């Protein structure tokens, strides 16, 4: 039988649906993707508090024919809010996150941990609408419940303010005729052999497909890689532009880099859904061109009762006070985080503004192609620029070697009871962030030599 999640999977890629049904073991979900936004708070549980005192239709782990039966019984008993209300129609099963009856009419609510309605949500709600209506229950409306991006946590989470219910009825009605067609298509496709689908944008968007590893091992991709044109790694440098950039940097110079977490449900007061919360920074400081480079850093405690930003702000203000230049790589990222901290902690706004005023972007010469290679093309992330300029400095040996990994590893510490693992992870986080600013120091040294 099809389900809502299988249907939406099939809409994105038929091969993904086929593999999910016939070759489930080939899935590989990356740890970072799985836990990047997790906060240990169950979004489904929170959403139920939007319509409290409802009755759960599913007994056990998964919705099935029994939960569909129980849903009918609950409706007959006059229950007005049902969680995981289950319906079956046209050999397709859906479990609706929330069904709520108001003024004698039912509406369905699909809960998503996003800050807005995304295009893929329309078909998701549409298949639920199709199955519920088809099973004989008239619906007044179909909503998507998502986070209200303007919600600011102050004290306990208030579910009626955290979530926003947006009617998708118009869009859902507009695609109803395609639902039955797609269901039949998928049912027939699943009876056949593995469909041939080339990898493409659907593998990454709207989500990273859990069969990427499987598909990228296929011979066609190996062939594609083998035929890739070799591009030159010869440096293309505009010396006068580089010298202008370097001369614009006044000593003392601080090289600054943040790491952030992005909890879906706000964890700290004065923060919003999916806000990027800095929890760590690394700083390499040099007083004069010939003086020793001093390193310092900050890494918050993974204690959910302590906002990581407050100590970070005060320490960063103190440690950058003397700098005439605060050098960052990708100024927009660090500047936006500081501006958010100015908004959330107005007491420090004026001093934080002085850090922004002194910021310069080390990415600039690479972004503007004043220093590049043919192989780099339009890319200029520090992870690509570093090996071009400083092949001896590498992230490869590090246990944590990218920002997403750092973010998910730190988030996991909030729920980790293992002190040894916490200590090890903190050590790796410090090493990673240290290398981010050391890489900036090394890159600047090369630019200064031009
Ligand atoms: S990796 Fe791409 S092509 Fe392969 S199943 Fe997933 S979406 Fe389809």
GROMACS .gro file of C-alpha atoms and ligand atoms in nm:
model
  458
    1UNK     CA    1   0.000   0.000   0.000
    2UNK     CA    2   0.120   0.355  -0.071
    3UNK     CA    3   0.151   0.601   0.214
    4UNK     CA    4   0.178   0.979   0.226
    5UNK     CA    5   0.555   0.969   0.266
    6UNK     CA    6   0.597   0.716  -0.016
    7UNK     CA    7   0.375   0.930  -0.238
    8UNK     CA    8   0.580   1.244  -0.178
    9UNK     CA    9   0.901   1.045  -0.227
   10UNK     CA   10   0.767   0.924  -0.564
   11UNK     CA   11   0.674   1.278  -0.665
   12UNK     CA   12   1.036   1.380  -0.612
   13UNK     CA   13   1.192   1.074  -0.778
   14UNK     CA   14   1.028   0.749  -0.883
   15UNK     CA   15   1.351   0.558  -0.844
   16UNK     CA   16   1.378   0.674  -0.484
   17UNK     CA   17   1.031   0.534  -0.417
   18UNK     CA   18   1.118   0.206  -0.593
   19UNK     CA   19   1.441   0.170  -0.391
   20UNK     CA   20   1.261   0.255  -0.067
   21UNK     CA   21   1.014  -0.027  -0.128
   22UNK     CA   22   1.244  -0.288  -0.287
   23UNK     CA   23   1.595  -0.208  -0.166
   24UNK     CA   24   1.553  -0.034   0.168
   25UNK     CA   25   1.896  -0.150   0.293
   26UNK     CA   26   2.064   0.072   0.035
   27UNK     CA   27   1.959   0.387   0.226
   28UNK     CA   28   2.226   0.595   0.398
   29UNK     CA   29   2.118   0.895   0.605
   30UNK     CA   30   2.405   1.126   0.697
   31UNK     CA   31   2.441   1.188   1.071
   32UNK     CA   32   2.481   1.561   1.018
   33UNK     CA   33   2.160   1.585   0.815
   34UNK     CA   34   1.971   1.376   1.068
   35UNK     CA   35   2.065   1.589   1.368
   36UNK     CA   36   2.143   1.933   1.229
   37UNK     CA   37   1.831   2.100   1.361
   38UNK     CA   38   1.735   1.853   1.633
   39UNK     CA   39   1.688   1.990   1.981
   40UNK     CA   40   1.546   1.681   2.148
   41UNK     CA   41   1.207   1.856   2.145
   42UNK     CA   42   0.941   1.665   1.956
   43UNK     CA   43   0.779   1.909   1.715
   44UNK     CA   44   0.478   1.679   1.673
   45UNK     CA   45   0.414   1.681   2.049
   46UNK     CA   46   0.440   2.061   2.059
   47UNK     CA   47   0.202   2.099   1.766
   48UNK     CA   48  -0.057   1.885   1.942
   49UNK     CA   49  -0.067   2.145   2.217
   50UNK     CA   50  -0.203   2.384   1.953
   51UNK     CA   51  -0.525   2.177   1.981
   52UNK     CA   52  -0.490   2.017   2.325
   53UNK     CA   53  -0.699   1.730   2.467
   54UNK     CA   54  -0.719   1.541   2.140
   55UNK     CA   55  -0.718   1.161   2.111
   56UNK     CA   56  -0.441   0.960   1.943
   57UNK     CA   57  -0.565   0.729   1.669
   58UNK     CA   58  -0.246   0.528   1.629
   59UNK     CA   59  -0.167   0.259   1.885
   60UNK     CA   60   0.192   0.138   1.845
   61UNK     CA   61   0.459   0.283   1.622
   62UNK     CA   62   0.296   0.307   1.283
   63UNK     CA   63  -0.047   0.391   1.142
   64UNK     CA   64  -0.224   0.089   0.992
   65UNK     CA   65  -0.569  -0.054   0.919
   66UNK     CA   66  -0.644  -0.071   1.293
   67UNK     CA   67  -0.570   0.301   1.335
   68UNK     CA   68  -0.797   0.374   1.037
   69UNK     CA   69  -1.068   0.172   1.209
   70UNK     CA   70  -1.008   0.352   1.538
   71UNK     CA   71  -1.024   0.691   1.361
   72UNK     CA   72  -1.373   0.604   1.234
   73UNK     CA   73  -1.474   0.503   1.587
   74UNK     CA   74  -1.341   0.828   1.735
   75UNK     CA   75  -1.528   1.032   1.475
   76UNK     CA   76  -1.847   0.837   1.551
   77UNK     CA   77  -1.797   0.897   1.925
   78UNK     CA   78  -1.793   1.275   1.864
   79UNK     CA   79  -1.424   1.332   1.938
   80UNK     CA   80  -1.335   1.674   1.792
   81UNK     CA   81  -0.954   1.662   1.784
   82UNK     CA   82  -0.773   1.352   1.660
   83UNK     CA   83  -0.396   1.308   1.639
   84UNK     CA   84  -0.256   1.086   1.362
   85UNK     CA   85  -0.608   1.037   1.224
   86UNK     CA   86  -0.568   0.755   0.971
   87UNK     CA   87  -0.756   0.712   0.646
   88UNK     CA   88  -0.729   0.465   0.359
   89UNK     CA   89  -0.855   0.520   0.006
   90UNK     CA   90  -0.743   0.389  -0.334
   91UNK     CA   91  -0.492   0.161  -0.163
   92UNK     CA   92  -0.322   0.465  -0.009
   93UNK     CA   93  -0.290   0.526   0.364
   94UNK     CA   94  -0.241   0.867   0.524
   95UNK     CA   95  -0.208   0.958   0.890
   96UNK     CA   96  -0.304   1.322   0.936
   97UNK     CA   97  -0.099   1.497   1.205
   98UNK     CA   98  -0.403   1.680   1.343
   99UNK     CA   99  -0.772   1.667   1.255
  100UNK     CA  100  -0.986   1.929   1.423
  101UNK     CA  101  -1.361   1.983   1.408
  102UNK     CA  102  -1.495   2.333   1.438
  103UNK     CA  103  -1.858   2.440   1.393
  104UNK     CA  104  -1.936   2.084   1.287
  105UNK     CA  105  -1.679   2.078   1.003
  106UNK     CA  106  -1.346   1.895   0.993
  107UNK     CA  107  -1.017   2.042   0.882
  108UNK     CA  108  -0.681   1.871   0.847
  109UNK     CA  109  -0.351   2.009   0.969
  110UNK     CA  110  -0.012   1.890   0.845
  111UNK     CA  111   0.278   1.990   1.073
  112UNK     CA  112   0.615   2.084   0.925
  113UNK     CA  113   0.932   2.200   1.099
  114UNK     CA  114   0.985   2.483   0.854
  115UNK     CA  115   0.946   2.860   0.873
  116UNK     CA  116   0.717   2.884   0.569
  117UNK     CA  117   0.515   2.686   0.314
  118UNK     CA  118   0.747   2.518   0.061
  119UNK     CA  119   0.639   2.401  -0.287
  120UNK     CA  120   0.675   2.034  -0.188
  121UNK     CA  121   0.422   2.080   0.094
  122UNK     CA  122   0.135   2.132  -0.151
  123UNK     CA  123   0.138   1.773  -0.285
  124UNK     CA  124   0.194   1.644   0.066
  125UNK     CA  125  -0.126   1.810   0.193
  126UNK     CA  126  -0.304   1.740  -0.136
  127UNK     CA  127  -0.263   1.361  -0.109
  128UNK     CA  128  -0.400   1.375   0.245
  129UNK     CA  129  -0.698   1.580   0.129
  130UNK     CA  130  -0.757   1.332  -0.155
  131UNK     CA  131  -0.754   1.027   0.074
  132UNK     CA  132  -0.961   1.183   0.354
  133UNK     CA  133  -1.228   1.309   0.114
  134UNK     CA  134  -1.219   0.983  -0.080
  135UNK     CA  135  -1.277   0.785   0.238
  136UNK     CA  136  -1.599   0.979   0.287
  137UNK     CA  137  -1.519   1.259   0.531
  138UNK     CA  138  -1.601   1.608   0.404
  139UNK     CA  139  -1.327   1.861   0.477
  140UNK     CA  140  -1.379   2.231   0.539
  141UNK     CA  141  -1.012   2.322   0.496
  142UNK     CA  142  -0.655   2.188   0.473
  143UNK     CA  143  -0.380   2.367   0.662
  144UNK     CA  144  -0.007   2.355   0.687
  145UNK     CA  145   0.122   2.431   1.035
  146UNK     CA  146   0.474   2.569   1.030
  147UNK     CA  147   0.685   2.780   1.262
  148UNK     CA  148   0.617   3.150   1.278
  149UNK     CA  149   0.959   3.293   1.193
  150UNK     CA  150   0.878   3.604   1.400
  151UNK     CA  151   0.816   3.404   1.716
  152UNK     CA  152   1.059   3.495   1.994
  153UNK     CA  153   1.101   3.258   2.286
  154UNK     CA  154   1.053   3.430   2.619
  155UNK     CA  155   1.010   3.170   2.892
  156UNK     CA  156   0.827   2.848   2.809
  157UNK     CA  157   0.744   2.778   2.444
  158UNK     CA  158   0.388   2.887   2.359
  159UNK     CA  159   0.270   2.645   2.086
  160UNK     CA  160  -0.017   2.869   1.971
  161UNK     CA  161   0.239   3.141   1.902
  162UNK     CA  162   0.525   2.921   1.781
  163UNK     CA  163   0.309   2.771   1.505
  164UNK     CA  164   0.118   2.941   1.230
  165UNK     CA  165  -0.159   2.758   1.041
  166UNK     CA  166  -0.184   2.854   0.672
  167UNK     CA  167  -0.471   2.734   0.458
  168UNK     CA  168  -0.354   2.554   0.142
  169UNK     CA  169  -0.705   2.470   0.029
  170UNK     CA  170  -0.688   2.660  -0.298
  171UNK     CA  171  -0.356   2.508  -0.405
  172UNK     CA  172  -0.462   2.163  -0.287
  173UNK     CA  173  -0.788   2.173  -0.486
  174UNK     CA  174  -0.595   2.286  -0.793
  175UNK     CA  175  -0.383   1.967  -0.798
  176UNK     CA  176  -0.649   1.713  -0.692
  177UNK     CA  177  -0.685   1.572  -1.043
  178UNK     CA  178  -0.313   1.483  -1.053
  179UNK     CA  179  -0.318   1.285  -0.729
  180UNK     CA  180  -0.512   0.983  -0.859
  181UNK     CA  181  -0.302   0.981  -1.177
  182UNK     CA  182   0.022   0.977  -0.977
  183UNK     CA  183  -0.102   0.709  -0.738
  184UNK     CA  184  -0.178   0.480  -1.033
  185UNK     CA  185   0.157   0.563  -1.193
  186UNK     CA  186   0.348   0.475  -0.874
  187UNK     CA  187   0.150   0.158  -0.814
  188UNK     CA  188   0.234   0.032  -1.165
  189UNK     CA  189   0.596   0.147  -1.144
  190UNK     CA  190   0.644  -0.049  -0.821
  191UNK     CA  191   0.537  -0.369  -0.996
  192UNK     CA  192   0.823  -0.335  -1.246
  193UNK     CA  193   1.204  -0.329  -1.236
  194UNK     CA  194   1.415  -0.051  -1.088
  195UNK     CA  195   1.345   0.254  -1.305
  196UNK     CA  196   1.633   0.431  -1.473
  197UNK     CA  197   1.665   0.787  -1.343
  198UNK     CA  198   1.975   1.001  -1.386
  199UNK     CA  199   2.101   1.188  -1.084
  200UNK     CA  200   2.012   1.555  -1.084
  201UNK     CA  201   1.873   1.840  -0.882
  202UNK     CA  202   1.610   1.609  -0.730
  203UNK     CA  203   1.889   1.426  -0.541
  204UNK     CA  204   1.966   1.738  -0.332
  205UNK     CA  205   1.642   1.932  -0.333
  206UNK     CA  206   1.414   1.967  -0.151
  207UNK     CA  207   1.609   1.718   0.065
  208UNK     CA  208   1.926   1.522   0.023
  209UNK     CA  209   1.808   1.182  -0.101
  210UNK     CA  210   1.902   0.891   0.122
  211UNK     CA  211   1.998   0.685  -0.186
  212UNK     CA  212   2.266   0.928  -0.310
  213UNK     CA  213   2.543   0.689  -0.211
  214UNK     CA  214   2.373   0.403  -0.395
  215UNK     CA  215   2.306   0.605  -0.710
  216UNK     CA  216   2.647   0.770  -0.724
  217UNK     CA  217   2.810   0.425  -0.731
  218UNK     CA  218   2.633   0.340  -1.054
  219UNK     CA  219   2.856   0.296  -1.360
  220UNK     CA  220   2.711   0.596  -1.548
  221UNK     CA  221   2.838   0.834  -1.281
  222UNK     CA  222   3.176   0.670  -1.266
  223UNK     CA  223   3.197   0.717  -1.639
  224UNK     CA  224   3.094   1.080  -1.605
  225UNK     CA  225   3.370   1.143  -1.351
  226UNK     CA  226   3.630   0.966  -1.564
  227UNK     CA  227   3.541   1.189  -1.857
  228UNK     CA  228   3.560   1.511  -1.654
  229UNK     CA  229   3.787   1.770  -1.816
  230UNK     CA  230   4.101   1.843  -1.621
  231UNK     CA  231   4.119   2.215  -1.536
  232UNK     CA  232   4.436   2.409  -1.471
  233UNK     CA  233   4.544   2.484  -1.115
  234UNK     CA  234   4.787   2.754  -1.224
  235UNK     CA  235   4.743   3.068  -1.012
  236UNK     CA  236   4.596   3.373  -1.183
  237UNK     CA  237   4.688   3.678  -0.975
  238UNK     CA  238   4.626   4.050  -1.009
  239UNK     CA  239   4.909   4.185  -0.788
  240UNK     CA  240   4.796   4.548  -0.767
  241UNK     CA  241   4.446   4.446  -0.650
  242UNK     CA  242   4.593   4.209  -0.392
  243UNK     CA  243   4.833   4.477  -0.266
  244UNK     CA  244   4.546   4.728  -0.236
  245UNK     CA  245   4.354   4.477  -0.029
  246UNK     CA  246   4.648   4.396   0.199
  247UNK     CA  247   4.735   4.762   0.252
  248UNK     CA  248   4.377   4.827   0.362
  249UNK     CA  249   4.426   4.602   0.665
  250UNK     CA  250   4.545   4.792   0.972
  251UNK     CA  251   4.727   4.623   1.260
  252UNK     CA  252   4.648   4.486   1.515
  253UNK     CA  253   4.454   4.227   1.310
  254UNK     CA  254   4.215   3.973   1.466
  255UNK     CA  255   4.117   3.675   1.252
  256UNK     CA  256   3.768   3.576   1.370
  257UNK     CA  257   3.542   3.281   1.291
  258UNK     CA  258   3.210   3.166   1.447
  259UNK     CA  259   3.047   2.826   1.462
  260UNK     CA  260   2.671   2.816   1.505
  261UNK     CA  261   2.383   2.586   1.587
  262UNK     CA  262   2.041   2.632   1.432
  263UNK     CA  263   1.776   2.473   1.658
  264UNK     CA  264   1.439   2.433   1.486
  265UNK     CA  265   1.253   2.500   1.811
  266UNK     CA  266   1.417   2.793   1.991
  267UNK     CA  267   1.620   2.673   2.290
  268UNK     CA  268   1.709   3.007   2.445
  269UNK     CA  269   1.516   3.320   2.537
  270UNK     CA  270   1.541   3.595   2.275
  271UNK     CA  271   1.583   3.352   1.989
  272UNK     CA  272   1.361   3.246   1.699
  273UNK     CA  273   1.292   2.921   1.507
  274UNK     CA  274   1.602   2.816   1.309
  275UNK     CA  275   1.799   3.119   1.424
  276UNK     CA  276   2.174   3.065   1.392
  277UNK     CA  277   2.312   3.081   1.746
  278UNK     CA  278   2.690   3.127   1.775
  279UNK     CA  279   2.831   2.884   2.031
  280UNK     CA  280   3.202   2.901   1.950
  281UNK     CA  281   3.463   3.128   1.806
  282UNK     CA  282   3.832   3.116   1.730
  283UNK     CA  283   4.056   3.421   1.723
  284UNK     CA  284   4.412   3.461   1.598
  285UNK     CA  285   4.552   3.804   1.687
  286UNK     CA  286   4.865   3.975   1.557
  287UNK     CA  287   4.977   4.314   1.692
  288UNK     CA  288   5.230   4.399   1.417
  289UNK     CA  289   5.338   4.234   1.091
  290UNK     CA  290   5.641   4.081   1.265
  291UNK     CA  291   5.495   3.999   1.603
  292UNK     CA  292   5.390   3.663   1.736
  293UNK     CA  293   5.038   3.546   1.656
  294UNK     CA  294   4.831   3.476   1.968
  295UNK     CA  295   4.540   3.234   1.964
  296UNK     CA  296   4.235   3.239   2.189
  297UNK     CA  297   3.892   3.086   2.164
  298UNK     CA  298   3.552   3.039   2.320
  299UNK     CA  299   3.340   2.724   2.333
  300UNK     CA  300   3.011   2.733   2.524
  301UNK     CA  301   2.905   2.476   2.778
  302UNK     CA  302   2.642   2.244   2.632
  303UNK     CA  303   2.396   2.330   2.907
  304UNK     CA  304   2.042   2.401   2.781
  305UNK     CA  305   1.988   2.644   3.071
  306UNK     CA  306   2.276   2.868   2.960
  307UNK     CA  307   2.253   3.082   2.649
  308UNK     CA  308   2.589   3.037   2.470
  309UNK     CA  309   2.576   3.389   2.330
  310UNK     CA  310   2.614   3.595   2.646
  311UNK     CA  311   2.961   3.480   2.748
  312UNK     CA  312   3.063   3.467   2.384
  313UNK     CA  313   2.967   3.834   2.339
  314UNK     CA  314   3.153   3.961   2.645
  315UNK     CA  315   3.466   3.756   2.575
  316UNK     CA  316   3.469   3.853   2.207
  317UNK     CA  317   3.425   4.223   2.287
  318UNK     CA  318   3.718   4.208   2.530
  319UNK     CA  319   3.944   4.010   2.298
  320UNK     CA  320   3.884   4.224   1.989
  321UNK     CA  321   3.892   4.559   2.172
  322UNK     CA  322   4.243   4.652   2.055
  323UNK     CA  323   4.210   4.531   1.697
  324UNK     CA  324   4.201   4.786   1.420
  325UNK     CA  325   4.095   4.514   1.173
  326UNK     CA  326   3.862   4.224   1.246
  327UNK     CA  327   3.925   3.991   0.955
  328UNK     CA  328   3.662   3.731   0.868
  329UNK     CA  329   3.611   3.497   0.574
  330UNK     CA  330   3.265   3.567   0.429
  331UNK     CA  331   3.182   3.889   0.607
  332UNK     CA  332   2.809   3.859   0.557
  333UNK     CA  333   2.786   3.551   0.777
  334UNK     CA  334   2.974   3.693   1.078
  335UNK     CA  335   2.816   4.037   1.037
  336UNK     CA  336   2.462   3.893   1.029
  337UNK     CA  337   2.527   3.688   1.344
  338UNK     CA  338   2.661   3.996   1.523
  339UNK     CA  339   2.364   4.203   1.410
  340UNK     CA  340   2.129   3.936   1.545
  341UNK     CA  341   2.311   3.947   1.877
  342UNK     CA  342   2.277   4.328   1.876
  343UNK     CA  343   1.902   4.289   1.830
  344UNK     CA  344   1.870   4.017   2.096
  345UNK     CA  345   2.105   4.178   2.350
  346UNK     CA  346   2.062   4.555   2.302
  347UNK     CA  347   2.283   4.625   2.603
  348UNK     CA  348   2.583   4.524   2.389
  349UNK     CA  349   2.459   4.668   2.059
  350UNK     CA  350   2.683   4.975   2.047
  351UNK     CA  351   3.002   4.783   2.127
  352UNK     CA  352   2.916   4.501   1.885
  353UNK     CA  353   2.863   4.761   1.615
  354UNK     CA  354   3.225   4.869   1.657
  355UNK     CA  355   3.333   4.512   1.569
  356UNK     CA  356   3.127   4.528   1.248
  357UNK     CA  357   3.276   4.870   1.170
  358UNK     CA  358   3.627   4.720   1.184
  359UNK     CA  359   3.546   4.409   0.978
  360UNK     CA  360   3.719   4.327   0.650
  361UNK     CA  361   3.651   4.024   0.432
  362UNK     CA  362   3.944   3.796   0.345
  363UNK     CA  363   3.718   3.628   0.090
  364UNK     CA  364   3.704   3.948  -0.116
  365UNK     CA  365   4.016   3.890  -0.333
  366UNK     CA  366   3.897   3.539  -0.421
  367UNK     CA  367   3.535   3.636  -0.475
  368UNK     CA  368   3.646   3.917  -0.707
  369UNK     CA  369   3.888   3.677  -0.884
  370UNK     CA  370   4.192   3.887  -0.798
  371UNK     CA  371   4.346   3.555  -0.700
  372UNK     CA  372   4.208   3.236  -0.855
  373UNK     CA  373   4.270   2.931  -1.073
  374UNK     CA  374   4.076   2.781  -1.362
  375UNK     CA  375   3.998   2.481  -1.143
  376UNK     CA  376   3.842   2.701  -0.874
  377UNK     CA  377   3.607   2.856  -1.125
  378UNK     CA  378   3.337   3.053  -0.949
  379UNK     CA  379   3.404   2.891  -0.613
  380UNK     CA  380   3.588   3.070  -0.334
  381UNK     CA  381   3.506   2.897  -0.005
  382UNK     CA  382   3.795   2.879   0.239
  383UNK     CA  383   3.799   2.498   0.213
  384UNK     CA  384   3.884   2.531  -0.158
  385UNK     CA  385   4.108   2.838  -0.142
  386UNK     CA  386   4.328   2.701   0.139
  387UNK     CA  387   4.473   2.401  -0.051
  388UNK     CA  388   4.538   2.626  -0.351
  389UNK     CA  389   4.745   2.873  -0.147
  390UNK     CA  390   4.871   2.662   0.143
  391UNK     CA  391   4.882   2.292   0.046
  392UNK     CA  392   5.058   2.210   0.376
  393UNK     CA  393   4.759   2.315   0.584
  394UNK     CA  394   4.468   2.074   0.564
  395UNK     CA  395   4.136   1.990   0.726
  396UNK     CA  396   4.169   1.627   0.613
  397UNK     CA  397   4.320   1.493   0.933
  398UNK     CA  398   4.058   1.649   1.157
  399UNK     CA  399   3.780   1.445   1.318
  400UNK     CA  400   3.542   1.739   1.263
  401UNK     CA  401   3.623   1.910   0.935
  402UNK     CA  402   3.320   2.115   0.832
  403UNK     CA  403   3.074   2.358   0.986
  404UNK     CA  404   2.767   2.136   0.948
  405UNK     CA  405   2.939   1.857   1.132
  406UNK     CA  406   3.055   2.096   1.406
  407UNK     CA  407   2.700   2.222   1.444
  408UNK     CA  408   2.538   1.879   1.469
  409UNK     CA  409   2.811   1.744   1.700
  410UNK     CA  410   2.767   2.037   1.940
  411UNK     CA  411   2.385   2.007   1.935
  412UNK     CA  412   2.418   1.638   2.021
  413UNK     CA  413   2.622   1.728   2.332
  414UNK     CA  414   2.313   1.883   2.492
  415UNK     CA  415   2.169   1.533   2.532
  416UNK     CA  416   2.489   1.336   2.577
  417UNK     CA  417   2.531   1.167   2.918
  418UNK     CA  418   2.882   1.039   2.835
  419UNK     CA  419   3.142   1.273   2.989
  420UNK     CA  420   3.429   1.116   2.794
  421UNK     CA  421   3.249   1.165   2.465
  422UNK     CA  422   3.167   1.524   2.561
  423UNK     CA  423   3.534   1.596   2.638
  424UNK     CA  424   3.650   1.434   2.312
  425UNK     CA  425   3.395   1.622   2.103
  426UNK     CA  426   3.486   1.954   2.264
  427UNK     CA  427   3.852   1.885   2.187
  428UNK     CA  428   3.770   1.817   1.820
  429UNK     CA  429   3.548   2.126   1.799
  430UNK     CA  430   3.827   2.345   1.933
  431UNK     CA  431   4.075   2.196   1.686
  432UNK     CA  432   3.839   2.252   1.395
  433UNK     CA  433   3.758   2.615   1.472
  434UNK     CA  434   4.126   2.684   1.548
  435UNK     CA  435   4.215   2.566   1.200
  436UNK     CA  436   3.954   2.795   1.045
  437UNK     CA  437   4.132   3.106   1.171
  438UNK     CA  438   4.480   2.959   1.131
  439UNK     CA  439   4.387   2.901   0.765
  440UNK     CA  440   4.302   3.272   0.742
  441UNK     CA  441   4.639   3.365   0.890
  442UNK     CA  442   4.817   3.146   0.634
  443UNK     CA  443   4.611   3.278   0.343
  444UNK     CA  444   4.683   3.636   0.445
  445UNK     CA  445   5.056   3.556   0.464
  446UNK     CA  446   5.044   3.440   0.100
  447UNK     CA  447   4.856   3.754  -0.008
  448UNK     CA  448   5.106   3.972   0.177
  449UNK     CA  449   5.384   3.805  -0.022
  450UNK     CA  450   5.231   3.898  -0.359
  451LIG     S1  451   1.987   0.976  -0.550
  451LIG    FE1  452   1.873   1.093  -0.700
  451LIG     S2  453   1.836   0.957  -0.868
  451LIG    FE2  454   1.897   0.831  -0.696
  451LIG     S3  455   1.706   0.771  -0.602
  451LIG    FE3  456   1.772   0.955  -0.500
  451LIG     S4  457   1.675   1.123  -0.605
  451LIG    FE4  458   1.658   0.943  -0.736
   0.00000   0.00000   0.00000
